[in-house]
Amino acid sequence: TLDAGGCARCNVLRKAKYDEDNGTWRNDNGWIMLYEGVSKEDGKHRIMAAESDDLRNWSKIGVALNVGEDGAWDSDGVGAPHVLRLDDGTS
């Protein structure tokens, strides 16, 4: 797996939905964790995602942000995931 070499720097946030009618975020059931996963195969860091209903048992979702192609600014890895919910519904 792409995090078999280790995990670090997680960010946990409540699942939410944006209500376009009144322009607000509404909390939803469950939690999302974004974390930095390290691949044993290439040693690169990727941002991975997992979800939970109770903050104790987690199911991996997969890669949230992968490394870029050779020569790109992010070709050596990405990490330190942080998420901000913006007032306009974007994140």
mmCIF file with all atom_site columns, C-alpha atoms in Angstrom, residues 3-37:
data_model
loop_
_atom_site.group_PDB
_atom_site.id
_atom_site.type_symbol
_atom_site.label_atom_id
_atom_site.label_alt_id
_atom_site.label_comp_id
_atom_site.label_asym_id
_atom_site.label_entity_id
_atom_site.label_seq_id
_atom_site.pdbx_PDB_ins_code
_atom_site.Cartn_x
_atom_site.Cartn_y
_atom_site.Cartn_z
_atom_site.occupancy
_atom_site.B_iso_or_equiv
_atom_site.pdbx_formal_charge
_atom_site.auth_seq_id
_atom_site.auth_comp_id
_atom_site.auth_asym_id
_atom_site.auth_atom_id
_atom_site.pdbx_PDB_model_num
ATOM 1  C CA . ASP A 1 3  ? 1.270   4.106  3.362  1.00 0.00 ? 3  ASP A CA 1
ATOM 2  C CA . ALA A 1 4  ? 3.079   0.878  4.285  1.00 0.00 ? 4  ALA A CA 1
ATOM 3  C CA . GLY A 1 5  ? 6.231   2.880  5.075  1.00 0.00 ? 5  GLY A CA 1
ATOM 4  C CA . GLY A 1 6  ? 4.492   4.902  7.766  1.00 0.00 ? 6  GLY A CA 1
ATOM 5  C CA . CYS A 1 7  ? 1.906   7.565  8.514  1.00 0.00 ? 7  CYS A CA 1
ATOM 6  C CA . ALA A 1 8  ? 2.238   11.067 9.956  1.00 0.00 ? 8  ALA A CA 1
ATOM 7  C CA . ARG A 1 9  ? 0.706   14.521 10.253 1.00 0.00 ? 9  ARG A CA 1
ATOM 8  C CA . CYS A 1 10 ? -3.010  13.786 10.275 1.00 0.00 ? 10 CYS A CA 1
ATOM 9  C CA . ASN A 1 11 ? -5.887  16.239 10.133 1.00 0.00 ? 11 ASN A CA 1
ATOM 10 C CA . VAL A 1 12 ? -9.319  15.023 11.292 1.00 0.00 ? 12 VAL A CA 1
ATOM 11 C CA . LEU A 1 13 ? -12.502 16.904 10.462 1.00 0.00 ? 13 LEU A CA 1
ATOM 12 C CA . ARG A 1 14 ? -16.208 16.241 10.730 1.00 0.00 ? 14 ARG A CA 1
ATOM 13 C CA . LYS A 1 15 ? -17.961 15.357 7.496  1.00 0.00 ? 15 LYS A CA 1
ATOM 14 C CA . ALA A 1 16 ? -20.073 18.259 6.299  1.00 0.00 ? 16 ALA A CA 1
ATOM 15 C CA . LYS A 1 17 ? -22.315 19.299 3.438  1.00 0.00 ? 17 LYS A CA 1
ATOM 16 C CA . TYR A 1 18 ? -22.626 22.790 2.032  1.00 0.00 ? 18 TYR A CA 1
ATOM 17 C CA . ASP A 1 19 ? -26.190 24.113 1.902  1.00 0.00 ? 19 ASP A CA 1
ATOM 18 C CA . GLU A 1 20 ? -26.266 26.364 -1.147 1.00 0.00 ? 20 GLU A CA 1
ATOM 19 C CA . ASP A 1 21 ? -29.737 27.697 -0.308 1.00 0.00 ? 21 ASP A CA 1
ATOM 20 C CA . ASN A 1 22 ? -28.595 29.472 2.864  1.00 0.00 ? 22 ASN A CA 1
ATOM 21 C CA . GLY A 1 23 ? -24.834 29.524 2.277  1.00 0.00 ? 23 GLY A CA 1
ATOM 22 C CA . THR A 1 24 ? -23.770 27.534 5.326  1.00 0.00 ? 24 THR A CA 1
ATOM 23 C CA . TRP A 1 25 ? -22.019 24.294 6.158  1.00 0.00 ? 25 TRP A CA 1
ATOM 24 C CA . ARG A 1 26 ? -24.044 21.597 7.948  1.00 0.00 ? 26 ARG A CA 1
ATOM 25 C CA . ASN A 1 27 ? -22.316 18.873 9.934  1.00 0.00 ? 27 ASN A CA 1
ATOM 26 C CA . ASP A 1 28 ? -22.921 15.379 8.625  1.00 0.00 ? 28 ASP A CA 1
ATOM 27 C CA . ASN A 1 29 ? -22.446 11.984 10.267 1.00 0.00 ? 29 ASN A CA 1
ATOM 28 C CA . GLY A 1 30 ? -18.887 10.722 10.464 1.00 0.00 ? 30 GLY A CA 1
ATOM 29 C CA . TRP A 1 31 ? -15.339 11.947 10.198 1.00 0.00 ? 31 TRP A CA 1
ATOM 30 C CA . ILE A 1 32 ? -12.645 12.266 7.541  1.00 0.00 ? 32 ILE A CA 1
ATOM 31 C CA . MET A 1 33 ? -8.927  11.951 8.261  1.00 0.00 ? 33 MET A CA 1
ATOM 32 C CA . LEU A 1 34 ? -6.305  13.236 5.853  1.00 0.00 ? 34 LEU A CA 1
ATOM 33 C CA . TYR A 1 35 ? -2.838  11.961 6.644  1.00 0.00 ? 35 TYR A CA 1
ATOM 34 C CA . GLU A 1 36 ? 0.625   11.759 5.184  1.00 0.00 ? 36 GLU A CA 1
ATOM 35 C CA . GLY A 1 37 ? 1.395   8.240  4.006  1.00 0.00 ? 37 GLY A CA 1
#
